[in-house]
Amino acid sequence: MKNIDIDKLLQEIFQDDSEFDVKKRFEEKITEYGLSKTKALKLLNIDKDVFTEILNGNAKQPNLIHVVKIAEFLNVDVHEFIKMVLKNQNPENIASIDRARKLKFLLMNFDVKALTKEGFFDAENDVDDLVQKALNYFGYKSIREFEEQLIEPLYSRSKRQFSDKMKDFWVRSAYQSFRLIDNPNPYDRERLKEIIPLMKPYTQDVENGLFIVCRALYNVGVTVIFQNYLQTTHVRGATFFINEKPCIVITDYLKKYPTLWFTLLHELHHVLFDLETIKSNNYHLSDDQDLFLIEEKANSFARDFFMPIENFNYIKSYINNSYMVERFAKDNEIHTSLIYSFYTWYQNELYGKNYHAAFKEFYPDCKTSIKKLNPISWSDDSIKTSSDKIKVVFELK
């Protein structure tokens, strides 16, 4: 028996106006076979009352085996016979099937508990409300449209590299945002190479620096968006390839201002040097342990861009002298928090010393730096609304 498409089946129940007289078909068949009704039901091992309830739609939970046996006896396609049986069912039974379909959709695609904690779902909502929230957020009218237009294009080129529903949600959200923004500027690698060396001084402007840099990147065909970090995903950023252009998404992972800049440079390295790999998969998450070498090169690129090891060796003797650190940061055209952040990393990497709780007073609020870029929040009504706001920001003249 072929797989039953419940979504399609439920649509057909309400759209199909054709009439199929099962009782008449049954009478024709027992006449053709030379059987009485009693004998036929005995051979089928179906009680007379059960048979009548199935045909009349009175059976509260029709036995699937009985339904299949009757369909075979009548020489009717099982899918068509099930449709007929369902069409005769009372509204409560139809609603319960529809609810089961929606529940399957939610459980297969979303970590409802985690997303409720994040504020995406409302704890008071029922299944219908949860499904509607998900469809509205991604901009689709039905479960079928969601599955056909969002999932397949995203995962069709390669095997999915994870089964984590929260990562799945994060990826889908970013993917749909980039599709809706649809950067009209062609990707210009040479101009990107010219922009990157000019980026450091903008780290000093906490309020406007990222905003200015991301607009410049947009103009050379590289779209950068910010999504709120999702608990348990451990993803600080990713690079996508959509509509023949590179796209970068960054989170507020660790809630640290230096991490935003480090992640941006990390992803720009992927754009410059790993675009063919990303093209083959549609996207690359920057926590991918299977691509360790690519990740380490991108990390080194970002680290050396802001604070190569020789700078660490110089400043480590003065790290507790805020005046010296501030002057050193100014000489290197970067924000002081980046000095402290990379100092912390080098101490842990080279000497196993943990300074992660130190220098907090020198780290600005990362929310300030991404505010003008309208970061995507899980409490937003829809990706389209968020994407429209982002696009306006990037295309302001």
mmCIF file of C-alpha atoms in Angstrom:
data_model
loop_
_atom_site.group_PDB
_atom_site.id
_atom_site.type_symbol
_atom_site.label_atom_id
_atom_site.label_comp_id
_atom_site.label_asym_id
_atom_site.label_seq_id
_atom_site.Cartn_x
_atom_site.Cartn_y
_atom_site.Cartn_z
ATOM 1 C CA MET A 1 0.000 0.000 0.000
ATOM 2 C CA LYS A 2 1.411 3.391 -0.980
ATOM 3 C CA ASN A 3 2.154 6.069 1.620
ATOM 4 C CA ILE A 4 -0.827 8.199 2.581
ATOM 5 C CA ASP A 5 -0.379 11.968 2.340
ATOM 6 C CA ILE A 6 -2.586 13.135 5.200
ATOM 7 C CA ASP A 7 -2.349 16.797 4.220
ATOM 8 C CA LYS A 8 -3.444 16.022 0.649
ATOM 9 C CA LEU A 9 -6.102 13.612 1.883
ATOM 10 C CA LEU A 10 -7.680 16.167 4.201
ATOM 11 C CA GLN A 11 -7.780 18.733 1.411
ATOM 12 C CA GLU A 12 -9.468 16.263 -0.912
ATOM 13 C CA ILE A 13 -12.134 15.444 1.658
ATOM 14 C CA PHE A 14 -13.474 18.980 1.475
ATOM 15 C CA GLN A 15 -12.724 19.693 -2.186
ATOM 16 C CA ASP A 16 -13.985 16.491 -3.845
ATOM 17 C CA ASP A 17 -17.670 16.736 -4.743
ATOM 18 C CA SER A 18 -17.855 13.347 -6.443
ATOM 19 C CA GLU A 19 -20.239 10.789 -5.069
ATOM 20 C CA PHE A 20 -19.295 7.165 -4.529
ATOM 21 C CA ASP A 21 -22.089 4.850 -3.413
ATOM 22 C CA VAL A 22 -20.279 2.202 -1.381
ATOM 23 C CA LYS A 23 -23.427 0.297 -0.525
ATOM 24 C CA LYS A 24 -24.368 0.018 -4.187
ATOM 25 C CA ARG A 25 -20.818 -1.048 -5.071
ATOM 26 C CA PHE A 26 -20.946 -3.695 -2.328
ATOM 27 C CA GLU A 27 -24.262 -5.078 -3.632
ATOM 28 C CA GLU A 28 -22.793 -5.239 -7.151
ATOM 29 C CA LYS A 29 -19.735 -7.117 -5.938
ATOM 30 C CA ILE A 30 -21.541 -9.754 -3.874
ATOM 31 C CA THR A 31 -23.836 -10.362 -6.867
ATOM 32 C CA GLU A 32 -20.803 -10.659 -9.135
ATOM 33 C CA TYR A 33 -19.134 -13.073 -6.707
ATOM 34 C CA GLY A 34 -22.349 -15.004 -6.022
ATOM 35 C CA LEU A 35 -22.275 -14.294 -2.293
ATOM 36 C CA SER A 36 -24.828 -13.179 0.233
ATOM 37 C CA LYS A 37 -24.067 -10.144 2.391
ATOM 38 C CA THR A 38 -23.800 -12.362 5.477
ATOM 39 C CA LYS A 39 -21.411 -14.771 3.732
ATOM 40 C CA ALA A 40 -19.266 -11.937 2.367
ATOM 41 C CA LEU A 41 -18.877 -10.306 5.776
ATOM 42 C CA LYS A 42 -18.113 -13.686 7.345
ATOM 43 C CA LEU A 43 -15.348 -14.296 4.793
ATOM 44 C CA LEU A 44 -14.022 -10.789 5.445
ATOM 45 C CA ASN A 45 -14.286 -11.443 9.193
ATOM 46 C CA ILE A 46 -16.095 -8.159 9.755
ATOM 47 C CA ASP A 47 -19.074 -7.805 12.059
ATOM 48 C CA LYS A 48 -22.246 -6.589 10.320
ATOM 49 C CA ASP A 49 -22.715 -3.649 12.709
ATOM 50 C CA VAL A 50 -19.057 -2.617 12.327
ATOM 51 C CA PHE A 51 -19.395 -2.777 8.552
ATOM 52 C CA THR A 52 -22.499 -0.568 8.654
ATOM 53 C CA GLU A 53 -20.810 1.957 10.967
ATOM 54 C CA ILE A 54 -17.825 2.240 8.629
ATOM 55 C CA LEU A 55 -19.994 2.840 5.590
ATOM 56 C CA ASN A 56 -22.257 5.334 7.381
ATOM 57 C CA GLY A 57 -19.404 7.198 9.051
ATOM 58 C CA ASN A 58 -20.641 6.311 12.528
ATOM 59 C CA ALA A 59 -17.525 4.405 13.566
ATOM 60 C CA LYS A 60 -15.672 6.592 16.063
ATOM 61 C CA GLN A 61 -12.314 5.010 15.235
ATOM 62 C CA PRO A 62 -12.631 2.836 12.121
ATOM 63 C CA ASN A 63 -10.334 -0.182 12.183
ATOM 64 C CA LEU A 64 -7.709 0.317 9.479
ATOM 65 C CA ILE A 65 -7.528 -3.404 8.727
ATOM 66 C CA HIS A 66 -11.280 -3.492 8.160
ATOM 67 C CA VAL A 67 -11.068 -0.434 5.899
ATOM 68 C CA VAL A 68 -8.287 -1.998 3.812
ATOM 69 C CA LYS A 69 -10.124 -5.326 3.559
ATOM 70 C CA ILE A 70 -13.330 -3.651 2.369
ATOM 71 C CA ALA A 71 -11.393 -1.566 -0.187
ATOM 72 C CA GLU A 72 -9.723 -4.691 -1.559
ATOM 73 C CA PHE A 73 -13.017 -6.557 -1.691
ATOM 74 C CA LEU A 74 -14.652 -3.720 -3.611
ATOM 75 C CA ASN A 75 -11.587 -3.414 -5.862
ATOM 76 C CA VAL A 76 -11.279 0.264 -4.940
ATOM 77 C CA ASP A 77 -8.005 2.194 -4.477
ATOM 78 C CA VAL A 78 -7.273 2.227 -0.732
ATOM 79 C CA HIS A 79 -6.475 5.948 -0.764
ATOM 80 C CA GLU A 80 -9.832 6.702 -2.417
ATOM 81 C CA PHE A 81 -11.721 4.443 -0.025
ATOM 82 C CA ILE A 82 -10.069 6.024 3.028
ATOM 83 C CA LYS A 83 -11.011 9.430 1.624
ATOM 84 C CA MET A 84 -14.611 8.271 1.321
ATOM 85 C CA VAL A 85 -14.622 6.890 4.873
ATOM 86 C CA LEU A 86 -13.133 10.113 6.232
ATOM 87 C CA LYS A 87 -15.605 12.212 4.256
ATOM 88 C CA ASN A 88 -18.416 10.456 6.119
ATOM 89 C CA GLN A 89 -16.792 11.024 9.495
ATOM 90 C CA ASN A 90 -18.162 13.520 11.968
ATOM 91 C CA PRO A 91 -16.365 16.904 12.308
ATOM 92 C CA GLU A 92 -14.782 15.916 15.630
ATOM 93 C CA ASN A 93 -13.008 12.947 14.066
ATOM 94 C CA ILE A 94 -11.814 15.010 11.107
ATOM 95 C CA ALA A 95 -10.505 17.663 13.515
ATOM 96 C CA SER A 96 -8.632 15.043 15.537
ATOM 97 C CA ILE A 97 -6.876 13.795 12.380
ATOM 98 C CA ASP A 98 -5.990 17.352 11.402
ATOM 99 C CA ARG A 99 -4.632 17.942 14.905
ATOM 100 C CA ALA A 100 -2.468 14.820 14.673
ATOM 101 C CA ARG A 101 -1.054 16.066 11.368
ATOM 102 C CA LYS A 102 -0.252 19.461 12.898
ATOM 103 C CA LEU A 103 1.284 17.845 15.956
ATOM 104 C CA LYS A 104 3.536 15.742 13.728
ATOM 105 C CA PHE A 105 4.603 18.881 11.870
ATOM 106 C CA LEU A 106 5.516 20.622 15.129
ATOM 107 C CA LEU A 107 7.377 17.675 16.644
ATOM 108 C CA MET A 108 9.338 16.980 13.460
ATOM 109 C CA ASN A 109 10.421 20.562 12.876
ATOM 110 C CA PHE A 110 10.492 22.449 16.170
ATOM 111 C CA ASP A 111 11.730 22.046 19.726
ATOM 112 C CA VAL A 112 8.523 23.465 21.149
ATOM 113 C CA LYS A 113 9.730 23.504 24.762
ATOM 114 C CA ALA A 114 12.985 25.319 23.963
ATOM 115 C CA LEU A 115 11.329 27.790 21.602
ATOM 116 C CA THR A 116 8.688 28.534 24.214
ATOM 117 C CA LYS A 117 11.483 29.326 26.658
ATOM 118 C CA GLU A 118 13.001 31.647 24.035
ATOM 119 C CA GLY A 119 9.663 33.452 23.670
ATOM 120 C CA PHE A 120 8.927 32.279 20.139
ATOM 121 C CA PHE A 121 5.939 30.181 21.199
ATOM 122 C CA ASP A 122 3.428 31.137 23.873
ATOM 123 C CA ALA A 123 3.082 28.560 26.641
ATOM 124 C CA GLU A 124 -0.691 29.083 26.663
ATOM 125 C CA ASN A 125 -1.154 28.305 22.953
ATOM 126 C CA ASP A 126 -2.767 25.119 21.667
ATOM 127 C CA VAL A 127 -1.534 23.096 18.682
ATOM 128 C CA ASP A 128 -3.437 25.209 16.141
ATOM 129 C CA ASP A 129 -1.946 28.417 17.528
ATOM 130 C CA LEU A 130 1.583 26.976 17.559
ATOM 131 C CA VAL A 131 1.333 25.877 13.934
ATOM 132 C CA GLN A 132 -0.094 29.231 12.884
ATOM 133 C CA LYS A 133 2.708 31.074 14.686
ATOM 134 C CA ALA A 134 5.339 28.990 12.873
ATOM 135 C CA LEU A 135 3.693 29.427 9.465
ATOM 136 C CA ASN A 136 3.180 33.162 9.958
ATOM 137 C CA TYR A 137 6.772 33.633 11.090
ATOM 138 C CA PHE A 138 8.204 31.933 8.004
ATOM 139 C CA GLY A 139 5.569 33.472 5.719
ATOM 140 C CA TYR A 140 3.701 30.383 4.533
ATOM 141 C CA LYS A 141 -0.017 29.656 4.322
ATOM 142 C CA SER A 142 0.107 25.896 4.893
ATOM 143 C CA ILE A 143 2.249 23.077 6.196
ATOM 144 C CA ARG A 144 2.638 21.754 2.661
ATOM 145 C CA GLU A 145 3.913 25.131 1.418
ATOM 146 C CA PHE A 146 6.390 25.307 4.323
ATOM 147 C CA GLU A 147 7.805 21.892 3.500
ATOM 148 C CA GLU A 148 7.968 22.346 -0.249
ATOM 149 C CA GLN A 149 9.281 25.886 -0.486
ATOM 150 C CA LEU A 150 11.587 26.159 2.514
ATOM 151 C CA ILE A 151 13.049 22.814 3.501
ATOM 152 C CA GLU A 152 13.770 21.186 0.140
ATOM 153 C CA PRO A 153 15.687 24.046 -1.488
ATOM 154 C CA LEU A 154 17.775 24.442 1.641
ATOM 155 C CA TYR A 155 18.772 20.830 2.157
ATOM 156 C CA SER A 156 18.616 19.420 -1.362
ATOM 157 C CA ARG A 157 22.303 19.724 -2.254
ATOM 158 C CA SER A 158 23.806 17.699 0.552
ATOM 159 C CA LYS A 159 23.088 15.470 3.483
ATOM 160 C CA ARG A 160 21.914 17.386 6.485
ATOM 161 C CA GLN A 161 24.795 17.742 8.901
ATOM 162 C CA PHE A 162 22.725 17.897 12.056
ATOM 163 C CA SER A 163 19.497 16.732 13.621
ATOM 164 C CA ASP A 164 19.283 19.469 16.245
ATOM 165 C CA LYS A 165 15.875 21.140 15.841
ATOM 166 C CA MET A 166 17.089 24.412 17.350
ATOM 167 C CA LYS A 167 19.921 24.670 14.840
ATOM 168 C CA ASP A 168 17.449 23.678 12.162
ATOM 169 C CA PHE A 169 15.150 26.523 13.185
ATOM 170 C CA TRP A 170 18.062 28.985 13.318
ATOM 171 C CA VAL A 171 19.239 27.984 9.834
ATOM 172 C CA ARG A 172 15.747 28.189 8.332
ATOM 173 C CA SER A 173 15.176 31.606 9.829
ATOM 174 C CA ALA A 174 18.437 32.968 8.405
ATOM 175 C CA TYR A 175 17.861 31.318 5.031
ATOM 176 C CA GLN A 176 14.386 32.770 4.674
ATOM 177 C CA SER A 177 15.604 36.225 5.756
ATOM 178 C CA PHE A 178 18.283 36.296 3.068
ATOM 179 C CA ARG A 179 15.771 35.178 0.435
ATOM 180 C CA LEU A 180 13.420 38.005 1.376
ATOM 181 C CA ILE A 181 16.125 40.679 1.593
ATOM 182 C CA ASP A 182 17.431 39.575 -1.817
ATOM 183 C CA ASN A 183 20.436 41.894 -2.042
ATOM 184 C CA PRO A 184 20.306 43.496 -5.533
ATOM 185 C CA ASN A 185 24.035 44.260 -5.594
ATOM 186 C CA PRO A 186 26.322 41.812 -7.430
ATOM 187 C CA TYR A 187 29.013 40.148 -5.353
ATOM 188 C CA ASP A 188 32.354 41.863 -6.004
ATOM 189 C CA ARG A 189 35.235 39.926 -4.442
ATOM 190 C CA GLU A 190 37.859 42.513 -5.372
ATOM 191 C CA ARG A 191 35.945 45.329 -3.705
ATOM 192 C CA LEU A 192 35.421 43.117 -0.648
ATOM 193 C CA LYS A 193 39.191 42.649 -0.423
ATOM 194 C CA GLU A 194 39.535 46.438 -0.448
ATOM 195 C CA ILE A 195 36.941 46.931 2.303
ATOM 196 C CA ILE A 196 38.281 44.422 4.835
ATOM 197 C CA PRO A 197 41.593 46.214 5.620
ATOM 198 C CA LEU A 198 39.600 49.393 6.287
ATOM 199 C CA MET A 199 37.316 47.829 8.905
ATOM 200 C CA LYS A 200 39.448 48.003 12.066
ATOM 201 C CA PRO A 201 38.872 51.680 12.957
ATOM 202 C CA TYR A 202 35.116 51.130 12.931
ATOM 203 C CA THR A 203 35.411 48.834 15.960
ATOM 204 C CA GLN A 204 36.104 52.005 17.967
ATOM 205 C CA ASP A 205 32.620 53.333 17.206
ATOM 206 C CA VAL A 206 30.419 51.056 19.286
ATOM 207 C CA GLU A 207 27.140 52.645 18.228
ATOM 208 C CA ASN A 208 27.691 53.056 14.493
ATOM 209 C CA GLY A 209 30.733 50.989 13.478
ATOM 210 C CA LEU A 210 29.059 47.677 12.643
ATOM 211 C CA PHE A 211 26.187 49.510 11.003
ATOM 212 C CA ILE A 212 28.543 51.367 8.638
ATOM 213 C CA VAL A 213 30.620 48.275 7.824
ATOM 214 C CA CYS A 214 27.574 46.076 7.146
ATOM 215 C CA ARG A 215 26.132 48.678 4.778
ATOM 216 C CA ALA A 216 29.443 48.803 2.923
ATOM 217 C CA LEU A 217 29.457 45.009 2.654
ATOM 218 C CA TYR A 218 25.869 45.044 1.390
ATOM 219 C CA ASN A 219 26.922 47.367 -1.426
ATOM 220 C CA VAL A 220 29.494 44.814 -2.630
ATOM 221 C CA GLY A 221 26.967 41.989 -2.554
ATOM 222 C CA VAL A 222 27.602 40.541 0.933
ATOM 223 C CA THR A 223 24.514 40.637 3.155
ATOM 224 C CA VAL A 224 25.082 40.507 6.923
ATOM 225 C CA ILE A 225 22.223 40.028 9.392
ATOM 226 C CA PHE A 226 22.062 39.479 13.136
ATOM 227 C CA GLN A 227 19.872 36.890 14.810
ATOM 228 C CA ASN A 228 19.478 36.536 18.541
ATOM 229 C CA TYR A 229 21.451 33.591 19.883
ATOM 230 C CA LEU A 230 19.443 30.412 20.451
ATOM 231 C CA GLN A 231 20.271 28.415 23.557
ATOM 232 C CA THR A 232 21.894 24.990 22.980
ATOM 233 C CA THR A 233 22.852 25.739 19.355
ATOM 234 C CA HIS A 234 26.410 26.948 20.146
ATOM 235 C CA VAL A 235 26.406 28.722 16.779
ATOM 236 C CA ARG A 236 27.958 32.172 16.731
ATOM 237 C CA GLY A 237 27.713 32.631 12.972
ATOM 238 C CA ALA A 238 27.283 31.090 9.541
ATOM 239 C CA THR A 239 27.872 31.778 5.866
ATOM 240 C CA PHE A 240 25.199 31.025 3.265
ATOM 241 C CA PHE A 241 25.197 31.102 -0.513
ATOM 242 C CA ILE A 242 21.785 32.267 -1.731
ATOM 243 C CA ASN A 243 20.783 33.667 -5.107
ATOM 244 C CA GLU A 244 24.419 33.431 -6.228
ATOM 245 C CA LYS A 245 25.626 35.694 -3.418
ATOM 246 C CA PRO A 246 27.372 35.187 -0.065
ATOM 247 C CA CYS A 247 25.341 35.953 3.038
ATOM 248 C CA ILE A 248 26.511 36.093 6.657
ATOM 249 C CA VAL A 249 24.491 35.690 9.824
ATOM 250 C CA ILE A 250 25.901 36.521 13.253
ATOM 251 C CA THR A 251 24.463 35.982 16.725
ATOM 252 C CA ASP A 252 25.028 37.768 20.006
ATOM 253 C CA TYR A 253 26.763 34.602 21.250
ATOM 254 C CA LEU A 254 28.446 35.184 24.645
ATOM 255 C CA LYS A 255 26.908 38.694 24.594
ATOM 256 C CA LYS A 256 30.360 40.218 24.019
ATOM 257 C CA TYR A 257 31.130 43.125 21.710
ATOM 258 C CA PRO A 258 34.526 41.738 20.550
ATOM 259 C CA THR A 259 32.881 38.434 19.591
ATOM 260 C CA LEU A 260 30.673 40.236 17.059
ATOM 261 C CA TRP A 261 33.701 41.587 15.213
ATOM 262 C CA PHE A 262 35.670 38.361 15.497
ATOM 263 C CA THR A 263 32.733 36.408 14.058
ATOM 264 C CA LEU A 264 32.271 38.873 11.204
ATOM 265 C CA LEU A 265 35.940 38.543 10.162
ATOM 266 C CA HIS A 266 35.748 34.770 10.580
ATOM 267 C CA GLU A 267 32.773 34.591 8.213
ATOM 268 C CA LEU A 268 34.369 37.000 5.741
ATOM 269 C CA HIS A 269 37.313 34.602 5.524
ATOM 270 C CA HIS A 270 34.845 31.893 4.497
ATOM 271 C CA VAL A 271 33.411 34.230 1.861
ATOM 272 C CA LEU A 272 36.855 34.978 0.447
ATOM 273 C CA PHE A 273 38.373 31.508 0.522
ATOM 274 C CA ASP A 274 35.715 28.828 1.089
ATOM 275 C CA LEU A 275 32.870 29.948 -1.133
ATOM 276 C CA GLU A 276 33.020 26.906 -3.420
ATOM 277 C CA THR A 277 32.657 24.592 -0.414
ATOM 278 C CA ILE A 278 29.739 26.655 0.866
ATOM 279 C CA LYS A 279 28.109 26.686 -2.583
ATOM 280 C CA SER A 280 28.051 22.897 -2.619
ATOM 281 C CA ASN A 281 26.147 22.793 0.679
ATOM 282 C CA ASN A 282 24.150 26.051 0.517
ATOM 283 C CA TYR A 283 25.531 27.099 3.914
ATOM 284 C CA HIS A 284 28.250 26.511 6.501
ATOM 285 C CA LEU A 285 27.795 26.738 10.271
ATOM 286 C CA SER A 286 30.872 28.014 12.022
ATOM 287 C CA ASP A 287 30.810 25.329 14.687
ATOM 288 C CA ASP A 288 31.205 22.490 12.171
ATOM 289 C CA GLN A 289 33.649 20.021 13.686
ATOM 290 C CA ASP A 290 33.857 18.102 10.411
ATOM 291 C CA LEU A 291 35.567 21.083 8.790
ATOM 292 C CA PHE A 292 38.089 21.782 11.547
ATOM 293 C CA LEU A 293 40.870 22.918 9.210
ATOM 294 C CA ILE A 294 38.625 25.452 7.483
ATOM 295 C CA GLU A 295 37.435 26.727 10.858
ATOM 296 C CA GLU A 296 40.937 27.093 12.276
ATOM 297 C CA LYS A 297 42.093 29.070 9.227
ATOM 298 C CA ALA A 298 39.119 31.399 9.597
ATOM 299 C CA ASN A 299 39.824 31.823 13.321
ATOM 300 C CA SER A 300 43.495 32.594 12.653
ATOM 301 C CA PHE A 301 42.555 35.098 9.971
ATOM 302 C CA ALA A 302 40.246 37.009 12.340
ATOM 303 C CA ARG A 303 42.678 36.796 15.251
ATOM 304 C CA ASP A 304 45.690 37.977 13.222
ATOM 305 C CA PHE A 305 43.625 40.761 11.713
ATOM 306 C CA PHE A 306 42.872 42.308 15.103
ATOM 307 C CA MET A 307 45.720 41.152 17.342
ATOM 308 C CA PRO A 308 48.559 38.989 16.030
ATOM 309 C CA ILE A 309 50.676 37.187 18.604
ATOM 310 C CA GLU A 310 53.458 39.796 18.512
ATOM 311 C CA ASN A 311 50.930 42.369 19.742
ATOM 312 C CA PHE A 312 49.945 40.048 22.557
ATOM 313 C CA ASN A 313 53.587 39.586 23.521
ATOM 314 C CA TYR A 314 53.988 43.346 23.726
ATOM 315 C CA ILE A 315 50.829 44.243 25.648
ATOM 316 C CA LYS A 316 50.823 41.350 28.152
ATOM 317 C CA SER A 317 53.251 43.197 30.415
ATOM 318 C CA TYR A 318 50.973 46.255 30.503
ATOM 319 C CA ILE A 319 47.563 44.589 30.580
ATOM 320 C CA ASN A 320 46.737 45.942 34.041
ATOM 321 C CA ASN A 321 47.651 49.468 33.009
ATOM 322 C CA SER A 322 44.432 50.765 31.424
ATOM 323 C CA TYR A 323 46.178 53.848 30.051
ATOM 324 C CA MET A 324 48.756 51.734 28.181
ATOM 325 C CA VAL A 325 46.069 49.382 26.860
ATOM 326 C CA GLU A 326 43.947 52.286 25.661
ATOM 327 C CA ARG A 327 46.912 53.904 23.911
ATOM 328 C CA PHE A 328 47.922 50.571 22.363
ATOM 329 C CA ALA A 329 44.345 50.032 21.121
ATOM 330 C CA LYS A 330 44.308 53.516 19.615
ATOM 331 C CA ASP A 331 47.661 52.950 17.875
ATOM 332 C CA ASN A 332 46.257 49.734 16.378
ATOM 333 C CA GLU A 333 42.931 51.377 15.510
ATOM 334 C CA ILE A 334 40.759 48.927 17.457
ATOM 335 C CA HIS A 335 38.448 49.117 20.449
ATOM 336 C CA THR A 336 40.115 48.388 23.804
ATOM 337 C CA SER A 337 37.746 45.487 24.471
ATOM 338 C CA LEU A 338 39.334 43.597 21.568
ATOM 339 C CA ILE A 339 42.747 43.903 23.267
ATOM 340 C CA TYR A 340 41.373 42.390 26.468
ATOM 341 C CA SER A 341 39.416 39.726 24.616
ATOM 342 C CA PHE A 342 42.361 38.455 22.570
ATOM 343 C CA TYR A 343 44.684 38.734 25.563
ATOM 344 C CA THR A 344 42.302 36.396 27.406
ATOM 345 C CA TRP A 345 42.312 33.946 24.496
ATOM 346 C CA TYR A 346 46.119 33.885 24.163
ATOM 347 C CA GLN A 347 46.594 33.343 27.906
ATOM 348 C CA ASN A 348 44.278 30.361 27.834
ATOM 349 C CA GLU A 349 45.678 28.930 24.587
ATOM 350 C CA LEU A 350 49.392 29.389 25.379
ATOM 351 C CA TYR A 351 49.509 29.037 29.157
ATOM 352 C CA GLY A 352 46.223 27.459 30.199
ATOM 353 C CA LYS A 353 45.339 30.485 32.311
ATOM 354 C CA ASN A 354 41.697 31.495 32.663
ATOM 355 C CA TYR A 355 41.014 35.227 32.473
ATOM 356 C CA HIS A 356 37.476 34.963 31.115
ATOM 357 C CA ALA A 357 35.932 36.700 34.113
ATOM 358 C CA ALA A 358 38.421 39.576 33.988
ATOM 359 C CA PHE A 359 38.192 43.000 32.314
ATOM 360 C CA LYS A 360 34.384 42.963 32.120
ATOM 361 C CA GLU A 361 34.218 46.697 32.784
ATOM 362 C CA PHE A 362 35.964 47.339 29.456
ATOM 363 C CA TYR A 363 33.380 45.465 27.355
ATOM 364 C CA PRO A 364 30.596 47.646 25.921
ATOM 365 C CA ASP A 365 27.029 46.382 25.597
ATOM 366 C CA CYS A 366 26.849 44.504 22.298
ATOM 367 C CA LYS A 367 23.165 45.451 21.930
ATOM 368 C CA THR A 368 24.223 49.041 21.326
ATOM 369 C CA SER A 369 26.283 48.079 18.290
ATOM 370 C CA ILE A 370 23.597 46.028 16.538
ATOM 371 C CA LYS A 371 20.560 48.126 17.410
ATOM 372 C CA LYS A 372 20.540 50.077 14.123
ATOM 373 C CA LEU A 373 20.778 46.832 12.166
ATOM 374 C CA ASN A 374 17.424 45.610 13.536
ATOM 375 C CA PRO A 375 18.560 42.186 14.802
ATOM 376 C CA ILE A 376 16.041 39.399 14.273
ATOM 377 C CA SER A 377 14.335 38.454 17.518
ATOM 378 C CA TRP A 378 12.316 35.302 18.149
ATOM 379 C CA SER A 379 9.455 37.423 19.414
ATOM 380 C CA ASP A 380 9.085 39.065 15.991
ATOM 381 C CA ASP A 381 5.771 38.461 14.243
ATOM 382 C CA SER A 382 7.341 37.358 10.972
ATOM 383 C CA ILE A 383 10.627 37.092 9.132
ATOM 384 C CA LYS A 384 9.174 39.241 6.358
ATOM 385 C CA THR A 385 8.578 42.133 8.746
ATOM 386 C CA SER A 386 12.112 41.851 10.105
ATOM 387 C CA SER A 387 13.647 41.463 6.650
ATOM 388 C CA ASP A 388 11.821 44.508 5.317
ATOM 389 C CA LYS A 389 13.256 46.596 8.173
ATOM 390 C CA ILE A 390 16.756 45.264 7.535
ATOM 391 C CA LYS A 391 16.523 45.954 3.821
ATOM 392 C CA VAL A 392 15.445 49.552 4.445
ATOM 393 C CA VAL A 393 18.475 50.068 6.687
ATOM 394 C CA PHE A 394 20.896 48.689 4.107
ATOM 395 C CA GLU A 395 19.418 50.586 1.183
ATOM 396 C CA LEU A 396 19.174 54.010 2.815
ATOM 397 C CA LYS A 397 21.064 56.512 0.706
#
